[in-house]
Coordinates of C-alpha atoms in Angstrom, one line a residue:
M535 CA 35.1 5.7 -11.7
S536 CA 32.5 4.0 -13.9
R537 CA 29.2 3.9 -12.1
E538 CA 29.0 0.4 -12.3
S539 CA 31.8 -0.5 -9.9
V540 CA 30.1 1.1 -6.9
R541 CA 27.2 -0.9 -5.3
F542 CA 24.9 0.2 -2.4
A543 CA 23.0 -2.0 -0.1
V544 CA 19.9 -0.3 2.7
L545 CA 18.2 -3.6 2.9
G546 CA 19.8 -4.2 6.5
P547 CA 22.6 -2.3 7.5
I548 CA 23.8 0.7 5.3
R549 CA 26.7 -0.4 2.9
A550 CA 28.6 0.3 0.0
W551 CA 31.0 -1.4 -2.1
R552 CA 33.9 0.0 -4.7
A553 CA 35.2 -2.6 -7.1
G554 CA 33.9 -5.3 -4.3
A555 CA 36.0 -3.9 -1.1
E556 CA 33.6 -2.4 1.4
L557 CA 33.8 1.4 2.2
D558 CA 34.2 3.1 5.3
L559 CA 30.9 5.3 5.1
G560 CA 32.6 7.1 8.3
R561 CA 30.5 9.1 10.9
P562 CA 27.1 8.0 12.0
Q563 CA 25.4 11.2 10.6
Q564 CA 27.2 10.3 7.3
R565 CA 25.7 6.8 7.1
V566 CA 22.4 8.1 8.0
L567 CA 22.5 10.9 5.3
L568 CA 23.8 8.4 2.6
G569 CA 20.8 5.8 4.0
L570 CA 18.1 8.4 3.6
L571 CA 19.2 8.7 -0.1
L572 CA 19.4 5.6 -0.7
A573 CA 15.6 4.7 0.8
R574 CA 14.7 7.5 -1.7
A575 CA 16.0 5.3 -4.0
G576 CA 16.9 8.1 -6.9
R577 CA 14.5 10.5 -6.0
P578 CA 15.7 13.9 -4.6
V579 CA 15.4 14.7 -0.9
G580 CA 15.2 18.3 0.2
L581 CA 17.2 20.0 2.5
S582 CA 14.8 20.3 5.2
E583 CA 13.5 16.9 5.2
I584 CA 17.6 15.8 5.5
V585 CA 17.9 18.2 8.6
D586 CA 14.6 16.6 10.0
A587 CA 16.3 13.0 9.8
L588 CA 19.5 14.1 11.2
W589 CA 18.3 16.3 14.1
G590 CA 14.8 16.1 14.7
E591 CA 12.8 19.0 16.2
D592 CA 16.1 21.2 17.5
P593 CA 18.3 21.5 14.6
P594 CA 21.5 23.7 15.1
G595 CA 22.2 26.8 13.2
S596 CA 24.8 25.1 11.3
A597 CA 22.5 22.1 10.4
V598 CA 22.8 23.1 6.5
N599 CA 26.6 23.7 6.2
V600 CA 27.1 20.1 8.2
V601 CA 24.7 18.7 5.7
R602 CA 26.8 20.2 2.7
R603 CA 30.3 18.6 4.4
H604 CA 28.6 15.1 5.1
I605 CA 28.0 15.3 1.2
G606 CA 31.5 16.4 0.2
V607 CA 32.9 13.7 2.5
L608 CA 30.6 10.9 0.9
R609 CA 31.3 12.1 -2.4
R610 CA 35.2 11.8 -2.0
T611 CA 34.7 8.4 -0.5
L612 CA 32.7 6.9 -3.5
E613 CA 35.0 8.7 -5.7
P614 CA 38.2 8.9 -4.3
G615 CA 40.4 11.7 -6.3
L616 CA 37.2 13.9 -7.1
P617 CA 38.0 17.3 -6.8
L618 CA 36.6 19.5 -3.8
R619 CA 33.9 20.8 -5.3
A620 CA 33.5 18.8 -8.1
P621 CA 29.7 17.3 -8.4
G622 CA 30.8 13.5 -9.1
H623 CA 28.7 11.1 -10.6
W624 CA 26.7 9.4 -7.7
L625 CA 25.7 12.4 -5.2
L626 CA 24.1 14.9 -7.1
R627 CA 22.7 18.4 -6.2
E628 CA 18.9 18.6 -7.4
A629 CA 15.7 20.7 -6.4
A630 CA 17.1 22.2 -3.3
G631 CA 18.3 19.3 -1.9
Y632 CA 20.3 16.1 -3.3
R633 CA 19.5 12.9 -4.9
I634 CA 21.5 9.8 -5.5
A635 CA 21.7 8.2 -9.0
V636 CA 21.5 4.4 -8.4
E637 CA 19.7 1.7 -10.5
A638 CA 19.0 -2.1 -10.0
D639 CA 21.9 -3.1 -10.7
S640 CA 23.9 -1.3 -8.2
L641 CA 21.0 -0.8 -5.2
D642 CA 19.4 -3.8 -3.3
L643 CA 16.4 -1.7 -2.9
L644 CA 15.8 -1.5 -6.4
R645 CA 16.7 -4.9 -7.6
F646 CA 13.8 -5.9 -4.6
R647 CA 11.2 -3.9 -6.5
Q648 CA 12.3 -5.0 -9.7
L649 CA 12.1 -9.0 -8.7
R650 CA 8.6 -8.0 -7.1
E651 CA 7.2 -6.4 -10.0
R652 CA 8.0 -9.4 -11.9
A653 CA 6.4 -11.7 -9.5
D654 CA 3.6 -9.6 -9.9
E655 CA 3.2 -10.0 -13.5
A656 CA 4.2 -13.7 -13.1
A657 CA 1.8 -14.4 -10.4
D658 CA -1.6 -15.1 -12.6
R659 CA -0.1 -17.6 -15.1
S660 CA 2.8 -19.1 -13.3
P661 CA 2.8 -19.0 -9.4
G662 CA 6.0 -21.3 -8.9
R663 CA 7.7 -18.7 -11.2
A664 CA 6.5 -15.8 -8.4
V665 CA 7.4 -17.9 -6.0
T666 CA 10.8 -18.1 -7.1
L667 CA 11.0 -14.1 -8.1
L668 CA 9.7 -13.4 -4.4
T669 CA 12.4 -15.7 -2.8
E670 CA 14.8 -14.3 -4.4
A671 CA 13.7 -10.7 -3.5
L672 CA 13.4 -11.7 0.1
A673 CA 17.0 -12.8 0.1
L674 CA 18.3 -9.3 -0.2
W675 CA 16.9 -8.5 3.2
K676 CA 19.9 -8.7 5.7
G677 CA 17.7 -7.2 8.5
P678 CA 15.2 -4.1 9.0
A679 CA 16.3 -1.4 6.5
G680 CA 18.5 0.6 8.0
A681 CA 19.4 -2.0 10.8
D682 CA 22.4 0.0 11.6
V683 CA 20.5 3.3 12.6
S684 CA 18.9 4.0 16.1
V685 CA 15.2 3.3 16.2
E686 CA 14.2 6.9 16.5
I687 CA 16.3 7.9 13.6
R688 CA 15.0 5.2 11.5
A689 CA 11.4 6.6 12.0
R690 CA 12.7 10.0 11.0
A691 CA 14.5 9.2 8.1
L692 CA 11.4 7.0 7.3
L693 CA 14.0 4.2 6.5
D694 CA 11.2 2.4 8.9
V695 CA 8.7 2.5 5.8
L696 CA 10.7 0.4 4.0
D697 CA 10.1 -2.7 5.9
R698 CA 6.1 -2.3 4.8
E699 CA 7.4 -3.3 1.1
H700 CA 9.2 -6.5 3.0
L701 CA 6.2 -7.5 4.7
A702 CA 4.0 -7.2 1.7
A703 CA 6.2 -9.2 -0.2
V704 CA 6.0 -11.9 2.2
K705 CA 2.3 -11.9 2.1
E706 CA 2.7 -11.9 -1.9
L707 CA 5.1 -15.3 -1.5
A708 CA 2.3 -17.0 0.8
D709 CA -0.3 -16.3 -1.7
A710 CA 1.9 -17.3 -4.5
A711 CA 2.8 -20.5 -2.8
L712 CA -0.2 -21.6 -1.7
R713 CA -1.4 -21.5 -5.3
A714 CA 1.7 -23.3 -6.8
G715 CA 1.7 -26.0 -4.2
M716 CA 5.2 -24.7 -2.8
T717 CA 4.2 -23.9 0.9
A718 CA 6.9 -26.1 2.5
P719 CA 9.8 -23.8 1.3
V720 CA 8.4 -20.6 2.5
L721 CA 7.1 -21.5 6.2
D722 CA 10.6 -20.4 7.8
E723 CA 9.9 -16.9 6.0
L724 CA 6.2 -16.6 7.0
R725 CA 7.3 -17.6 10.7
K726 CA 10.0 -15.1 10.9
A727 CA 7.6 -12.4 9.3
A728 CA 4.8 -13.2 11.6
L729 CA 7.4 -13.4 15.0
A730 CA 8.3 -9.8 14.0
N731 CA 4.5 -8.8 13.3
P732 CA 2.5 -10.9 15.8
L733 CA -0.9 -8.8 15.3
D734 CA -1.0 -8.8 11.7
E735 CA -3.7 -10.7 11.0
P736 CA -3.6 -11.2 7.3
L737 CA 0.1 -12.4 7.6
L738 CA -1.1 -14.7 10.5
A739 CA -4.4 -16.2 8.3
R740 CA -1.4 -17.1 5.6
L741 CA 0.5 -18.8 8.1
V742 CA -2.5 -20.6 9.3
L743 CA -3.4 -21.8 5.6
A744 CA 0.5 -22.8 5.0
L745 CA 0.8 -24.7 7.9
A746 CA -2.8 -26.6 7.4
A747 CA -1.4 -27.2 3.5
T748 CA 1.8 -29.1 4.6
G749 CA 0.0 -31.0 7.0
Q750 CA 0.7 -29.1 10.4
R751 CA -2.6 -29.0 11.6
A752 CA -2.2 -28.8 15.1
E753 CA 0.5 -25.7 14.9
A754 CA -1.8 -24.1 12.3
L755 CA -4.6 -24.3 15.0
E756 CA -1.8 -23.3 17.8
T757 CA -1.1 -20.3 15.8
H758 CA -4.3 -19.2 15.5
R759 CA -5.3 -19.5 19.2
A760 CA -2.3 -17.9 20.1
A761 CA -3.1 -14.7 17.5
V762 CA -6.6 -14.6 18.8
A763 CA -5.3 -14.3 22.9
R764 CA -3.1 -11.5 21.5
L765 CA -5.5 -9.4 19.8
A766 CA -7.5 -9.7 22.9
D767 CA -5.2 -9.0 25.4
E768 CA -3.0 -6.3 23.5
L769 CA -5.4 -4.7 21.3
G770 CA -9.0 -5.6 23.0
L771 CA -10.1 -7.2 19.6
T772 CA -11.9 -10.1 17.9
P773 CA -10.4 -11.9 15.0
G774 CA -11.3 -10.5 11.6
R775 CA -12.9 -11.9 8.5
E776 CA -9.6 -13.3 7.2
L777 CA -8.2 -15.1 10.2
S778 CA -11.3 -16.6 11.3
D779 CA -12.0 -18.1 7.4
A780 CA -8.8 -19.5 7.7
H781 CA -9.0 -21.1 11.2
A782 CA -12.6 -22.2 9.9
A783 CA -11.0 -24.1 6.7
V784 CA -8.3 -25.9 9.2
L785 CA -11.5 -27.0 11.4
R786 CA -13.2 -28.2 8.1
E787 CA -10.5 -30.9 7.6
S788 CA -11.8 -34.6 8.7
G789 CA -10.5 -38.0 8.2
P790 CA -6.7 -39.5 8.0
A791 CA -6.7 -38.9 4.1
A792 CA -6.8 -35.0 4.6
R793 CA -3.4 -35.1 6.7
P794 CA -0.7 -35.4 3.7
A795 CA 2.8 -35.7 5.2
A796 CA 4.8 -32.5 5.4
G797 CA 7.0 -32.2 2.3
S798 CA 5.2 -34.3 -0.3
A799 CA 3.3 -32.9 -3.1
A800 CA 0.0 -32.9 -1.4
G801 CA 1.4 -32.2 1.9
S802 CA 3.0 -29.1 -0.1
G803 CA -0.1 -27.5 -1.3
A804 CA 0.3 -28.9 -4.8
A805 CA -3.4 -29.1 -6.0
L806 CA -4.4 -25.7 -4.8
G807 CA -6.0 -23.8 -7.1
G808 CA -7.9 -26.5 -9.1
E809 CA -9.2 -30.1 -7.4
P810 CA -6.8 -31.5 -4.7
A811 CA -5.1 -34.9 -5.2
D812 CA -6.3 -36.0 -1.5
G813 CA -9.9 -34.5 -1.4
G814 CA -9.2 -33.2 1.9
L815 CA -8.1 -30.4 3.9
L816 CA -6.3 -28.7 0.5
S817 CA -10.1 -28.7 -1.0
A818 CA -11.3 -27.1 2.2
I819 CA -8.6 -24.0 2.2
P820 CA -9.9 -20.9 0.4
L821 CA -7.2 -19.2 -1.4
T822 CA -6.2 -16.0 -0.2
G823 CA -6.9 -13.3 -2.7
V824 CA -9.0 -15.2 -4.8
G825 CA -12.2 -13.5 -4.1
Y826 CA -12.5 -9.8 -2.8
S827 CA -12.7 -9.6 1.0
E828 CA -14.6 -6.4 2.1
P829 CA -12.0 -4.2 4.2
R830 CA -12.7 -0.3 4.8
P831 CA -10.1 1.7 3.6
A832 CA -9.4 4.7 6.1
Q833 CA -6.4 6.5 4.6
L834 CA -6.8 9.8 5.4
P835 CA -3.7 11.8 6.7
Q836 CA -3.4 13.0 10.4
D837 CA -5.5 16.1 10.9
L838 CA -3.7 18.9 12.0
P839 CA -4.1 19.5 15.7
T840 CA -3.9 23.0 15.6
F841 CA -6.1 24.0 12.4
S842 CA -7.1 27.4 12.7
G843 CA -8.9 29.7 10.3
R844 CA -10.2 28.7 6.6
R845 CA -13.9 29.3 8.4
A846 CA -15.5 30.9 5.0
Q847 CA -13.5 28.4 3.0
L848 CA -15.2 25.2 5.4
A849 CA -18.6 26.6 5.3
K850 CA -18.6 26.9 1.3
L851 CA -17.3 23.2 0.8
S852 CA -19.8 22.1 3.7
A853 CA -22.2 23.9 1.6
L854 CA -21.5 21.1 -0.9
L855 CA -23.1 18.3 1.0
P856 CA -26.7 17.7 1.7
E857 CA -28.0 18.1 4.9
E858 CA -27.4 15.1 7.5
G859 CA -29.2 11.9 6.8
K860 CA -29.9 12.9 3.1
P861 CA -28.4 10.9 0.4
L862 CA -25.7 12.2 -2.3
D863 CA -27.6 12.4 -5.6
T864 CA -24.5 12.8 -7.6
A865 CA -21.0 12.1 -7.1
V866 CA -19.7 15.7 -5.5
I867 CA -16.3 16.9 -6.6
S868 CA -14.7 19.4 -4.9
V869 CA -11.3 21.1 -6.4
I870 CA -9.1 23.2 -4.1
G871 CA -6.5 25.0 -5.8
G872 CA -4.0 27.5 -4.9
M873 CA -0.5 28.7 -4.8
A874 CA 2.3 26.5 -3.2
G875 CA 2.3 26.8 0.4
V876 CA -1.6 28.2 0.8
G877 CA -2.4 25.2 2.9
K878 CA -4.6 23.2 0.5
T879 CA -3.8 19.7 1.8
T880 CA -4.3 21.2 5.1
L881 CA -7.6 22.1 4.5
A882 CA -9.0 19.3 2.8
V883 CA -7.4 16.9 5.3
H884 CA -9.2 18.9 7.9
W885 CA -12.8 19.1 6.1
A886 CA -12.4 15.4 5.0
H887 CA -11.8 14.5 8.7
Q888 CA -15.1 16.5 9.2
V889 CA -17.5 14.9 7.0
A890 CA -15.6 11.2 7.0
D891 CA -18.5 10.0 9.2
R892 CA -21.0 10.1 6.5
F893 CA -18.8 8.4 4.1
P894 CA -18.9 4.9 6.0
D895 CA -17.7 2.5 3.5
G896 CA -14.3 4.1 3.7
Q897 CA -12.1 7.2 2.6
F898 CA -9.0 6.6 0.0
Y899 CA -6.4 9.1 0.0
V900 CA -3.5 9.2 -2.4
D901 CA -0.6 12.1 -3.3
L902 CA -0.6 12.3 -6.9
R903 CA 2.8 14.0 -6.7
G904 CA 1.9 16.6 -9.8
F905 CA 4.4 19.0 -9.0
D906 CA 7.1 16.4 -7.4
P907 CA 10.7 17.9 -7.5
T908 CA 11.3 14.9 -9.9
G909 CA 9.3 16.2 -12.4
T910 CA 7.3 12.7 -12.6
A911 CA 3.6 12.7 -11.5
L912 CA 2.1 9.6 -10.2
D913 CA 1.0 7.4 -13.0
P914 CA -3.2 7.1 -12.2
G915 CA -2.9 3.5 -13.2
E916 CA -1.0 3.2 -9.8
A917 CA -3.3 5.0 -7.9
V918 CA -6.3 3.1 -9.1
R919 CA -4.4 -0.3 -8.5
D920 CA -3.5 1.1 -5.0
F921 CA -7.2 1.5 -4.4
L922 CA -8.1 -1.6 -5.9
C923 CA -5.6 -3.2 -3.3
A924 CA -7.1 -1.1 -0.8
L925 CA -10.8 -2.8 -1.6
G926 CA -9.1 -6.3 -1.3
V927 CA -8.2 -7.2 -4.8
P928 CA -5.0 -9.1 -5.1
R929 CA -2.7 -7.8 -7.8
H930 CA -2.6 -11.0 -9.7
R931 CA -6.7 -10.9 -10.1
M932 CA -6.7 -7.3 -11.4
P933 CA -7.4 -7.0 -15.0
H934 CA -4.8 -5.9 -17.3
G935 CA -4.9 -2.2 -18.7
L936 CA -6.3 1.0 -17.2
D937 CA -10.0 1.3 -18.8
A938 CA -10.4 -2.5 -17.0
Q939 CA -8.8 -1.5 -14.2
T940 CA -10.7 1.8 -13.7
A941 CA -14.2 0.0 -14.7
L942 CA -13.4 -2.4 -11.7
Y943 CA -12.8 0.2 -9.3
R944 CA -16.1 1.9 -10.1
S945 CA -18.0 -0.9 -9.8
L946 CA -16.6 -1.9 -6.2
L947 CA -17.6 1.9 -5.6
A948 CA -21.0 1.7 -7.4
G949 CA -23.9 1.6 -4.5
R950 CA -21.2 2.8 -1.6
R951 CA -20.4 5.8 0.3
F952 CA -16.9 6.6 -0.2
L953 CA -14.4 9.9 0.2
V954 CA -11.9 9.8 -2.0
L955 CA -9.1 12.7 -1.5
L956 CA -6.9 13.3 -4.2
D957 CA -4.1 15.6 -3.2
N958 CA -1.5 17.4 -5.7
A959 CA -3.0 16.4 -9.0
L960 CA -1.0 17.7 -12.0
D961 CA -4.3 18.0 -14.6
T962 CA -7.7 16.4 -15.5
Q963 CA -6.3 13.7 -17.3
Q964 CA -4.4 12.5 -14.0
V965 CA -7.6 12.9 -11.9
R966 CA -10.3 11.1 -14.4
P967 CA -9.4 7.9 -13.8
L968 CA -10.1 8.0 -10.2
L969 CA -13.5 9.7 -10.0
P970 CA -16.5 7.3 -8.9
G971 CA -18.9 6.8 -11.5
A972 CA -22.1 6.4 -9.3
P973 CA -23.7 9.0 -6.8
G974 CA -23.0 8.9 -3.2
C975 CA -19.2 9.5 -2.9
L976 CA -17.3 12.7 -2.7
V977 CA -13.9 13.6 -4.2
I978 CA -11.5 16.3 -3.1
V979 CA -8.9 17.2 -5.3
T980 CA -6.3 19.5 -4.5
S981 CA -3.5 21.1 -7.2
R982 CA -1.5 24.4 -8.0
D983 CA -3.6 23.9 -11.5
T984 CA -7.0 25.3 -11.9
L985 CA -8.2 22.0 -13.2
T986 CA -10.3 23.6 -15.3
G987 CA -11.5 20.3 -17.4
L988 CA -13.1 19.1 -13.9
V989 CA -15.1 22.1 -13.9
A990 CA -16.2 21.9 -17.6
D991 CA -16.4 18.2 -17.7
H992 CA -17.6 16.7 -14.4
G993 CA -19.3 19.9 -12.7
A994 CA -16.6 19.6 -10.1
H995 CA -17.0 22.8 -7.5
P996 CA -13.7 24.9 -7.8
L997 CA -12.3 27.0 -4.5
S998 CA -9.6 28.9 -4.8
L999 CA -7.1 29.6 -1.8
Y1000 CA -5.5 32.7 -1.0
W1001 CA -3.0 33.7 1.9
L1002 CA -4.3 34.7 5.0
D1003 CA -5.5 37.7 6.2
A1004 CA -4.1 39.5 9.4
E1005 CA -6.9 38.3 11.9
E1006 CA -6.1 34.3 10.4
G1007 CA -2.6 34.6 10.3
R1008 CA -2.7 35.8 14.1
E1009 CA -4.7 33.0 14.8
L1010 CA -2.5 30.3 13.3
L1011 CA 0.3 31.7 15.3
A1012 CA -1.5 31.4 18.3
A1013 CA -2.6 28.1 17.4
R1014 CA 1.0 27.0 17.3
L1015 CA 2.3 29.1 19.9
G1016 CA -0.1 29.6 22.6
A1017 CA -2.7 32.3 22.6
A1018 CA -1.1 34.3 25.9
R1019 CA 2.5 34.4 23.7
V1020 CA 1.0 36.0 20.9
A1021 CA -1.4 38.4 22.9
A1022 CA 2.0 39.8 24.8
E1023 CA 3.1 41.2 21.7
P1024 CA 0.5 42.1 19.5
Q1025 CA 2.1 44.3 17.1
A1026 CA 5.1 41.9 16.4
A1027 CA 2.6 38.9 15.6
A1028 CA 0.7 41.4 13.1
E1029 CA 4.1 42.4 11.3
I1030 CA 5.2 38.8 11.5
V1031 CA 2.1 38.1 9.5
E1032 CA 2.9 40.9 7.4
L1033 CA 6.4 39.8 6.4
C1034 CA 5.1 36.4 5.9
A1035 CA 2.6 37.9 3.5
G1036 CA -0.2 35.6 4.9
L1037 CA 1.2 32.2 3.7
P1038 CA 0.2 29.5 5.7
L1039 CA 3.7 27.8 4.8
A1040 CA 5.8 30.8 5.7
L1041 CA 4.1 31.2 8.9
S1042 CA 4.4 27.4 10.1
C1043 CA 8.1 27.8 9.6
V1044 CA 8.7 31.0 11.7
A1045 CA 6.2 29.4 14.2
A1046 CA 8.0 26.2 14.6
R1047 CA 11.4 28.4 14.9
L1048 CA 9.5 30.5 17.9
A1049 CA 7.9 27.0 19.4
A1050 CA 11.2 25.2 19.7
H1051 CA 12.8 28.3 21.2
P1052 CA 10.3 29.9 23.9
G1053 CA 12.2 32.2 24.9
F1054 CA 12.4 34.0 21.9
R1055 CA 10.7 37.2 21.4
L1056 CA 8.2 37.8 18.6
S1057 CA 9.7 41.1 18.2
A1058 CA 13.3 40.0 17.6
L1059 CA 12.2 37.4 15.2
A1060 CA 10.0 40.4 13.3
A1061 CA 13.0 42.5 13.4
E1062 CA 15.3 39.9 11.9
L1063 CA 12.5 39.4 8.9
R1064 CA 12.2 43.0 8.4
D1065 CA 15.9 43.7 7.7
A1066 CA 16.7 40.2 6.6
H1067 CA 18.4 40.6 2.6
D1068 CA 16.9 37.3 2.2
R1069 CA 13.4 36.9 3.6
L1070 CA 12.9 33.6 2.4
D1071 CA 15.8 32.3 4.0
A1072 CA 15.7 34.2 7.0
I1073 CA 11.7 32.5 7.4
A1074 CA 13.1 29.0 6.9
R1075 CA 16.4 29.4 8.6
G1076 CA 18.0 27.8 6.4
S1077 CA 16.1 24.8 5.5
A1078 CA 15.0 26.2 2.1
E1079 CA 11.3 24.5 2.6
V1080 CA 9.5 27.8 1.1
S1081 CA 11.6 28.2 -1.7
T1082 CA 11.5 24.2 -2.4
V1083 CA 7.7 24.1 -2.9
F1084 CA 7.7 27.3 -5.1
S1085 CA 10.3 25.6 -7.2
W1086 CA 8.2 22.7 -8.1
S1087 CA 5.7 25.3 -9.5
Y1088 CA 8.2 26.8 -11.5
R1089 CA 10.1 24.3 -12.8
A1090 CA 6.9 22.6 -14.6
L1091 CA 6.3 26.1 -16.6
S1092 CA 7.1 26.3 -20.2
A1093 CA 10.4 28.5 -20.8
G1094 CA 8.3 31.3 -22.0
A1095 CA 6.0 31.4 -18.8
A1096 CA 9.1 31.1 -16.6
R1097 CA 11.0 34.0 -18.0
L1098 CA 7.6 36.3 -17.7
F1099 CA 7.1 35.1 -14.0
R1100 CA 10.5 36.3 -13.6
L1101 CA 10.2 39.8 -15.0
L1102 CA 6.6 40.0 -13.5
A1103 CA 8.3 39.5 -10.1
G1104 CA 11.1 42.0 -10.5
H1105 CA 8.6 44.6 -11.7
P1106 CA 8.3 47.2 -8.5
G1107 CA 4.8 48.2 -8.8
P1108 CA 1.9 46.1 -6.9
D1109 CA 0.2 44.9 -10.2
L1110 CA 0.3 45.2 -14.1
S1111 CA -2.4 45.4 -16.6
A1112 CA -2.5 43.1 -19.4
P1113 CA -1.2 45.5 -22.1
A1114 CA 1.4 46.6 -19.5
V1115 CA 2.6 42.7 -19.4
A1116 CA 3.2 42.6 -22.8
E1117 CA 5.0 45.7 -23.3
L1118 CA 7.2 44.9 -20.3
A1119 CA 8.0 41.2 -21.8
G1120 CA 8.4 42.8 -25.3
L1121 CA 5.6 40.1 -26.5
G1122 CA 2.6 39.9 -28.2
T1123 CA -0.7 40.2 -27.2
Q1124 CA -1.8 37.0 -28.0
E1125 CA 1.4 35.5 -26.8
S1126 CA 1.3 37.6 -23.3
A1127 CA -2.4 35.9 -22.8
R1128 CA -1.1 32.7 -23.2
L1129 CA 1.5 32.7 -21.0
L1130 CA -0.4 34.9 -18.6
A1131 CA -2.7 32.1 -18.5
E1132 CA -0.8 29.5 -17.9
L1133 CA 0.9 31.7 -15.2
T1134 CA -2.3 32.0 -13.5
R1135 CA -3.4 28.3 -13.9
A1136 CA -0.1 27.6 -11.8
H1137 CA -1.1 30.3 -9.3
L1138 CA 2.5 31.9 -9.7
V1139 CA 0.7 35.1 -10.8
A1140 CA -2.8 36.2 -9.6
G1141 CA -5.8 37.7 -11.4
L1142 CA -7.3 40.6 -9.2
S1143 CA -9.7 41.6 -11.7
P1144 CA -10.2 41.2 -15.7
G1145 CA -6.7 42.1 -17.2
R1146 CA -4.8 43.4 -14.2
Y1147 CA -2.2 40.7 -12.5
S1148 CA -0.1 40.9 -9.6
V1149 CA 2.8 38.7 -7.4
H1150 CA 2.7 37.3 -4.3
D1151 CA 5.4 39.4 -1.9
L1152 CA 7.3 36.0 -1.0
L1153 CA 7.0 34.8 -4.8
R1154 CA 8.8 38.1 -5.7
S1155 CA 11.6 37.3 -3.1
Y1156 CA 11.9 33.8 -4.7
A1157 CA 12.2 35.0 -8.4
A1158 CA 14.9 37.5 -6.9
E1159 CA 16.7 34.1 -5.8
L1160 CA 16.4 32.9 -9.6
G1161 CA 18.0 36.0 -11.1
D1162 CA 18.2 36.7 -14.9
D1163 CA 18.2 33.0 -16.1
G1164 CA 16.6 30.9 -13.5
H1165 CA 15.0 28.7 -15.9

């Protein structure tokens, strides 16, 4: 069956067609699973994420097997006659999970994004063309993403996140229409979006301007009045700058000449962006997004409410900043490095929240996806453009080229105090364009790589994060399970910490199981971990979460480094000397040293002291899963 013969839709009800005939997607869980994969648009989805989406916090013990059965049924639905265990062309096993192989011609979401990108490219030189492309893109939406799925499951599967892309496209359509003088045809789209998002001030401001541009001044003023009332009643807020500016522009209209009939060339905003034909209202309306507004980005992820331990590391980080009230003389850069699952992001986010009030101009956050299971790290140019958007720069007004965009980004940060959290960085080159160029800002970078380039070239302060000691591990369990439950079985708690080798991710997985079952005894779980043939599987209870995050680091290795990692992890001793490593691998001293350096940078091997190396216990278990030919 050729791939071109199957089409999918997720922008509205989750649907699929083969050779033009709509397919029966079967049970609700199968439909949700397909929707989840489609929402990722070709990127892998881990088994643990699928289980969370389908069952939430209380999955059955058979969850992984149920997912695999659903995948099998969906494969045969898409490709009738497919042998029982054949992989098929569409649903592929990848990175401890699954992905669906789709392109713009087979999935409405990718087609929507493609049209939106083309509109963005056309917005500056041909806003009318941008209006046409965005109108076509929005026509692909037949309701909220995954409209036939319950609200709760839509949220768990992150289908509702796609609706934000729809809203952003509506705003881009309004901007292009105001620039092109084509507001009348887009009013219905704006009204529908405003009805669904009655508290979105930027959207309402655009609706007010579009209504006024088509001569519907009374409706524009009423839209503003109703928005002000809702903001006050539901949020206790007054209108922000953008909505207030739109209102002021409408009020500046005067005289009958300023009221062109709706649908006429002038009434549709034909003169916007230049001298208006009527010299009235249109000249008074500020073109949304031409200049830069002054938003205050606040993008930090939620702090972990049960954060515990890491007191020494927090003290070291806080020592990088001057005393309260004293300015930063330089841009401070901190690099938090460590192995997968050691809690780099958790620590970085926690500290960022602690010091955020010292950076009142805003906080940026981006996941650079340096070790993403797809192997595709975020392009730094995309991150710079997202930061510029957060600073109020519309995409069609951005300069071309990464160098020019970086220069604008640094110019907007100059003389201001921002906190920038760059999570999961691949290498120094990915980070450099995102560094502020002037003092007063704090940059926090997390990575599984040591990023020595940032230390050498930019004076970054490195902080290596290791597994928790016995006391910190006990504190983590107490924070998640309650101090009384842990105190009641201190020996079992200590054994769980030891069997999880102090790795925060592993301890969090175990704590989640215990929290979900208050009747479970800690001693019973400790015994299960102690006796398990596959400790990683016992820790995650089939979710494969720990193995998955290890795999992202492992798959980034060269073939030689991957082989050496498997050899080291299979060695029975606690550590090895550099000459012993070379002998074990049958390598020359220089080649062995090069591969050890690669493994150390990736935090898959720890340098205990100059010339001696060890592998974390759970990484040993992971390597055992890989076998002799795991790369």
